[in-house]
PDB file of C-alpha atoms in Angstrom:
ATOM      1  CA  UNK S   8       0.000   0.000   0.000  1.00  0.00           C
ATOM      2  CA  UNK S   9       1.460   3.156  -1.065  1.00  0.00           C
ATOM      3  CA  UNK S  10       0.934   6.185   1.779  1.00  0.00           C
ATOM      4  CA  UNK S  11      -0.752   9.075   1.017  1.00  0.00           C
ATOM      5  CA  UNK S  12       0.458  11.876  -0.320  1.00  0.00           C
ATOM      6  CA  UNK S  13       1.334  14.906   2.430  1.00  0.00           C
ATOM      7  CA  UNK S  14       2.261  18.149   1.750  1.00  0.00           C
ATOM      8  CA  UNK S  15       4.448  20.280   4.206  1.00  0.00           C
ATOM      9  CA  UNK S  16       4.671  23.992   4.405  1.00  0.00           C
ATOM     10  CA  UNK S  17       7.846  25.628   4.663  1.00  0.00           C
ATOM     11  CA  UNK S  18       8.061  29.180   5.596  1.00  0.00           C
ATOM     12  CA  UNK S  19       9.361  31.429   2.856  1.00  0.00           C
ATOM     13  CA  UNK S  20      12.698  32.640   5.262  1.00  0.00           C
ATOM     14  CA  UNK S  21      14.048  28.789   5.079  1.00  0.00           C
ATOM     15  CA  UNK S  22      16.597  27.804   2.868  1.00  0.00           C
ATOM     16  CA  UNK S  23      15.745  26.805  -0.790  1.00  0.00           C
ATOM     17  CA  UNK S  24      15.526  24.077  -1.965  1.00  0.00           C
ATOM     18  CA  UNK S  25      15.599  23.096   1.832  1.00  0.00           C
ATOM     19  CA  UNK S  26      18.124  20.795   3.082  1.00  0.00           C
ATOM     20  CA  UNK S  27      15.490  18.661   5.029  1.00  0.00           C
ATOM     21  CA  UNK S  28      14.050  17.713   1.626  1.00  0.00           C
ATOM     22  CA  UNK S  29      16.193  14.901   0.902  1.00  0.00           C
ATOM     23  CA  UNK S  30      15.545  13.138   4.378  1.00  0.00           C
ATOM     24  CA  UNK S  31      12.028  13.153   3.820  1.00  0.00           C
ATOM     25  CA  UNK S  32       9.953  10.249   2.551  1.00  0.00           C
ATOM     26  CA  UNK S  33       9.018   9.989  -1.074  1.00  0.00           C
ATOM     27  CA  UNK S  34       5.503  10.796  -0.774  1.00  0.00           C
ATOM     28  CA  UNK S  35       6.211  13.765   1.585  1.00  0.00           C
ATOM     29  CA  UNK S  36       6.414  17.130  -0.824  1.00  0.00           C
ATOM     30  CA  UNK S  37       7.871  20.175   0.542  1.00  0.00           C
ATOM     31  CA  UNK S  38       5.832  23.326  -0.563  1.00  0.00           C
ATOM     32  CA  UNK S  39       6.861  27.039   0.089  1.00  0.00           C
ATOM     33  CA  UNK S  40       4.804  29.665   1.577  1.00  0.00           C
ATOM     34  CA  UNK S  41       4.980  32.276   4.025  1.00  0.00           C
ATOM     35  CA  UNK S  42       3.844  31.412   7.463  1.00  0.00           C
ATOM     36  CA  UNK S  43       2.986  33.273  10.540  1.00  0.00           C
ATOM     37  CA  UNK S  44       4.505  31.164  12.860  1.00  0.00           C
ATOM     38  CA  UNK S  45       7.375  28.770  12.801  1.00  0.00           C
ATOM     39  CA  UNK S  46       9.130  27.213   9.783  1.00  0.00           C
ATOM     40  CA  UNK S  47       6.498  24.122   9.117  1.00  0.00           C
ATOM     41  CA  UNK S  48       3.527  22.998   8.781  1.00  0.00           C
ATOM     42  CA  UNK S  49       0.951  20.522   7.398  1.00  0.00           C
ATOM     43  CA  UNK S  50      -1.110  22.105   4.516  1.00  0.00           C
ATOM     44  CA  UNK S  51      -4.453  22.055   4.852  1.00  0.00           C
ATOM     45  CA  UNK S  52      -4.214  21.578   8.882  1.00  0.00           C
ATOM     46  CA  UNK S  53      -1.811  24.740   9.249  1.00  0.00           C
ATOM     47  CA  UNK S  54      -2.510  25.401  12.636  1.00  0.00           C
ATOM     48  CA  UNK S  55      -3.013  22.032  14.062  1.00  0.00           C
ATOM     49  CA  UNK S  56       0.949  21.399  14.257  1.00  0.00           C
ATOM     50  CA  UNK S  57       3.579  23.699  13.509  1.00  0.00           C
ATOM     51  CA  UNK S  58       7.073  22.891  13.894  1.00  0.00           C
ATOM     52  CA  UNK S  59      10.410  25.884  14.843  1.00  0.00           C
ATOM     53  CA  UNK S  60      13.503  24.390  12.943  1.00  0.00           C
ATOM     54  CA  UNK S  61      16.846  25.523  14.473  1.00  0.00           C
ATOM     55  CA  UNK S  62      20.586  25.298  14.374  1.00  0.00           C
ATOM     56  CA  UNK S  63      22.924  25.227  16.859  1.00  0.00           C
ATOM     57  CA  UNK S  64      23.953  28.858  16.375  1.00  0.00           C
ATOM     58  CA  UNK S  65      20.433  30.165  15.820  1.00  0.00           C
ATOM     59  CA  UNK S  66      19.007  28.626  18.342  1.00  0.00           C
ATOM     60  CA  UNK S  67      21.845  30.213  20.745  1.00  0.00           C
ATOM     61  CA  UNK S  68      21.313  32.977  19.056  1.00  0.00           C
ATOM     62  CA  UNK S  69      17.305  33.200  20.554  1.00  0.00           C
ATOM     63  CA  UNK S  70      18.575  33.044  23.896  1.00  0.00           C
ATOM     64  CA  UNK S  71      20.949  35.832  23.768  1.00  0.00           C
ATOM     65  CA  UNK S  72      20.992  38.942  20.934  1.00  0.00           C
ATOM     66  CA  UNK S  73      17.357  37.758  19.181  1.00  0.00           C
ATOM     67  CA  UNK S  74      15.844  37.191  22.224  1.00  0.00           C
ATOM     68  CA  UNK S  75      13.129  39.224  22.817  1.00  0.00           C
ATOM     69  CA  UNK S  76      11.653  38.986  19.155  1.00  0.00           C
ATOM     70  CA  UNK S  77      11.985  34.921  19.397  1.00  0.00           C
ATOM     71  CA  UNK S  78       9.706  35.231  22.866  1.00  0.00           C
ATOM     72  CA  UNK S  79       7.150  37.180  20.955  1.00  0.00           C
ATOM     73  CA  UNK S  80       7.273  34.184  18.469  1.00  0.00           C
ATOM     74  CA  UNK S  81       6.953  32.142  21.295  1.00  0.00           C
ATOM     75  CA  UNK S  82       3.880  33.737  22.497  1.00  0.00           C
ATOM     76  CA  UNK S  83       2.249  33.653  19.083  1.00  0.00           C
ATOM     77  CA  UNK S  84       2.550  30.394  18.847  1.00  0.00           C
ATOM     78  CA  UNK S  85      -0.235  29.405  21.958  1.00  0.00           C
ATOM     79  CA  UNK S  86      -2.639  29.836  18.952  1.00  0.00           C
ATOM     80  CA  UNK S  87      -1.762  27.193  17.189  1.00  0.00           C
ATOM     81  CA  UNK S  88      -2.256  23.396  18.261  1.00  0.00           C
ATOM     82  CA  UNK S  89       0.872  22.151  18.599  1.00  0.00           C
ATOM     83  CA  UNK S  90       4.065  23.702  18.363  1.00  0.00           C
ATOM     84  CA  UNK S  91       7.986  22.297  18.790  1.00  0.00           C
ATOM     85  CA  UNK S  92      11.064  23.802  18.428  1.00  0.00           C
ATOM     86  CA  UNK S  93      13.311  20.856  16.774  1.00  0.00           C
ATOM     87  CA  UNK S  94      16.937  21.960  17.317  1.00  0.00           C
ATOM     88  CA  UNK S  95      19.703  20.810  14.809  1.00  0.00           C
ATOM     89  CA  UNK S  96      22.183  19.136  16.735  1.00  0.00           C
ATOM     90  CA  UNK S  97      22.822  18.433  20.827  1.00  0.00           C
ATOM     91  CA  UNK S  98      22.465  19.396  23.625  1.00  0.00           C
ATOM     92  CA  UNK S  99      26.179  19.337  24.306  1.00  0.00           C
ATOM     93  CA  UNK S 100      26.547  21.195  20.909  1.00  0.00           C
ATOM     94  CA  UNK S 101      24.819  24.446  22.466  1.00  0.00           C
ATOM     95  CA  UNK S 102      26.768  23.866  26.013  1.00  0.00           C
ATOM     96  CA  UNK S 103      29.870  23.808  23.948  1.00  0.00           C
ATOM     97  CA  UNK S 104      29.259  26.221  21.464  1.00  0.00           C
ATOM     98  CA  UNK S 105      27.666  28.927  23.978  1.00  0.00           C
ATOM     99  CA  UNK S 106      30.023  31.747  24.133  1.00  0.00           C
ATOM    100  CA  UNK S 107      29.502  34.419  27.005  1.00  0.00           C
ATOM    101  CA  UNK S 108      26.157  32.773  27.621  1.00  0.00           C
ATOM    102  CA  UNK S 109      26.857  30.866  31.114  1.00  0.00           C
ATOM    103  CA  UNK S 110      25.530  26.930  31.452  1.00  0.00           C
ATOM    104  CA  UNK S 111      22.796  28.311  34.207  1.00  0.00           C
ATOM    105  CA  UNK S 112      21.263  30.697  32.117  1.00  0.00           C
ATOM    106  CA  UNK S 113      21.202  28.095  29.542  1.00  0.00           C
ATOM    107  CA  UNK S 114      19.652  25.496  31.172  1.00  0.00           C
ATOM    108  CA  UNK S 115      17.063  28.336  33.093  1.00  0.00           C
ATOM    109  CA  UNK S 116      15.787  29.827  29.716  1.00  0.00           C
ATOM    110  CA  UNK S 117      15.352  25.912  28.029  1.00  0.00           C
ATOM    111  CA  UNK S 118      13.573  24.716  31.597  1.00  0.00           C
ATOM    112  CA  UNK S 119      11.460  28.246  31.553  1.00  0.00           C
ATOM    113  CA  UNK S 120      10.733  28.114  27.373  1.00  0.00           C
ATOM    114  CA  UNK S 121       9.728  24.092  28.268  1.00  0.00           C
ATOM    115  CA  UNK S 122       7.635  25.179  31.064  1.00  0.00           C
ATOM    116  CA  UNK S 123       5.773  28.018  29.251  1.00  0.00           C
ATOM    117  CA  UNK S 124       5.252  27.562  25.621  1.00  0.00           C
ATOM    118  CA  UNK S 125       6.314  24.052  23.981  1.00  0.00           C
ATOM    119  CA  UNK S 126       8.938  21.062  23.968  1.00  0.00           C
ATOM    120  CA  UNK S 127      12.923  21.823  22.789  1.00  0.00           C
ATOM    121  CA  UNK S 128      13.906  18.589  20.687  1.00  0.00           C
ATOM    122  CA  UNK S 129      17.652  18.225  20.359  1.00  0.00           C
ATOM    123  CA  UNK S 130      17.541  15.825  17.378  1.00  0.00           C
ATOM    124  CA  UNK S 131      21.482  15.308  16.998  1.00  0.00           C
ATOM    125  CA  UNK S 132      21.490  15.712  13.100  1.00  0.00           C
ATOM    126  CA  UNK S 133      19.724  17.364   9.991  1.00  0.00           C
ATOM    127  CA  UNK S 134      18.815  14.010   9.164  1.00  0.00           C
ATOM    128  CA  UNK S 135      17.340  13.455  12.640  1.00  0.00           C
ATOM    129  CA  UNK S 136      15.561  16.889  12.780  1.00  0.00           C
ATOM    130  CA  UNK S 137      13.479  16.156   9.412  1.00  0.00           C
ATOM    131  CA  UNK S 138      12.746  12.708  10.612  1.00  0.00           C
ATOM    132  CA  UNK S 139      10.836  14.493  13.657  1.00  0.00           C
ATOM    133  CA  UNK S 140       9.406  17.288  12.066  1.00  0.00           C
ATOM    134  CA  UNK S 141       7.469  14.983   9.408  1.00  0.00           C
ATOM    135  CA  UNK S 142       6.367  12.389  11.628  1.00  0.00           C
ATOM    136  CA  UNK S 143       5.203  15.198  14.446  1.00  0.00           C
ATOM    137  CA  UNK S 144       3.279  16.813  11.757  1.00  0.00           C
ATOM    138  CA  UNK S 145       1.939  13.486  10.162  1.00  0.00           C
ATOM    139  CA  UNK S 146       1.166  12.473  13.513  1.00  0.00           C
ATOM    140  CA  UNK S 147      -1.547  15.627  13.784  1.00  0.00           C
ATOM    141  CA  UNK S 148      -3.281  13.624  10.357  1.00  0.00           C
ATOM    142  CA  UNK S 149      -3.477  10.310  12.569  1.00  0.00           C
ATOM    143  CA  UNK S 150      -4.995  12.267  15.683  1.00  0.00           C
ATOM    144  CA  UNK S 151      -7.627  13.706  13.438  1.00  0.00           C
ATOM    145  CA  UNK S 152      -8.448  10.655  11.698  1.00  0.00           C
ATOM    146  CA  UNK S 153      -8.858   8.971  14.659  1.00  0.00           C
ATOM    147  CA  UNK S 154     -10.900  12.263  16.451  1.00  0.00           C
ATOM    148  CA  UNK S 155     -13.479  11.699  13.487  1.00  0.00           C
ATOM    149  CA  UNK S 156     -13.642   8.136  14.051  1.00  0.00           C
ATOM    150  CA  UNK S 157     -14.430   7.918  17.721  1.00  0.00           C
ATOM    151  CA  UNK S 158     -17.036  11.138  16.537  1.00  0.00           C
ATOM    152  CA  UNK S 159     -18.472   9.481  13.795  1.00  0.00           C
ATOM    153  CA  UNK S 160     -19.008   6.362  16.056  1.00  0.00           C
ATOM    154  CA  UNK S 161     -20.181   8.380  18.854  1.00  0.00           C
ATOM    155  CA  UNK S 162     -22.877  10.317  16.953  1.00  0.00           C
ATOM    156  CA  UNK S 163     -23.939   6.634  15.433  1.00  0.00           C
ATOM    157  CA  UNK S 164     -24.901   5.266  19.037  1.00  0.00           C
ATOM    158  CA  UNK S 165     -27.235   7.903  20.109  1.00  0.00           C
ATOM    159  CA  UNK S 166     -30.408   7.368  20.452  1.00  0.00           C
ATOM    160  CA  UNK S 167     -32.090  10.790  18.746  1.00  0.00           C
ATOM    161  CA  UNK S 168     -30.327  10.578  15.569  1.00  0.00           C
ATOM    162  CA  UNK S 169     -30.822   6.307  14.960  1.00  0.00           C
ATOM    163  CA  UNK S 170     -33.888   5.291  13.092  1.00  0.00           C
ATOM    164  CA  UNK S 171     -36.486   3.872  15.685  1.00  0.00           C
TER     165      UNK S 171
END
């Protein structure tokens, strides 16, 4: 059985053609277009999961000089359903590659972003991160199918809408 086509949005400020293209499955398309928040998302379900991609030195760069406009992303991003930041490399990659930004501070802004707007993937590689980012989005087209299933089911079993 062949799987369905899905098509993911990727925000015009992302690389073209985007490197994350050639990790993704066959019959997952890559489609450009401008997006309020974040770098991804699943067309036709663009607010039901949308995924931040970062590298190592951007995603440093958030916590010290950019901030204050990456926590106003942050807060603009409670509107949609799901939201991730999937980080391009480690962990240890941002401990070691942190400049003047001490470890504490470091760990306090990932525990405090965590705590108040969505989960920080470290995914190791490129290869890793577009791995994630599909299947977290794909995974939003399971939950719905399911969600009209159980529905669909639901509304079949009562009593006011079966024929009597």
């Amino acid at each position: 059985m062949t799987p369905a086509p899905i098509t993911v949005l990727c925000d015009t400020r992302e690389p073209w053609p985007h490197p994350w293209q050639k990790w993704l499955p066959s019959h997952v398309t890559l489609e450009r277009m401008a997006l309020d928040t974040g770098d991804f998302a699943l067309a036709g379900l663009p607010d039901a999961a949308v995924v931040e991609r970062k590298t190592v030195s951007d995603f440093l760069g958030c916590l010290t000089s950019d901030r204050e406009r990456f926590e106003r992303e942050l807060a603009r991003s409670r509107h949609v359903g799901r939201f991730c930041i999937i980080v391009e490399g480690s962990l240890p990659d941002c401990i070691r590659n942190r400049g003047g930004l001490s470890e504490p501070s470091l760990f306090g802004t990932l525990a405090a972003w965590s705590r108040r707007y969505c989960p920080i993937i470290f995914a190791g590689t490129e290869r890793h991160a577009a791995e994630l980012a599909w299947r977290y989005l794909a995974g939003q087209v399971h939950e719905a199918h399911r969600v009209i299933k159980v529905t669909t089911n639901q509304l079949k079993e009562m009593p006011c809408l079966t024929n009597q």
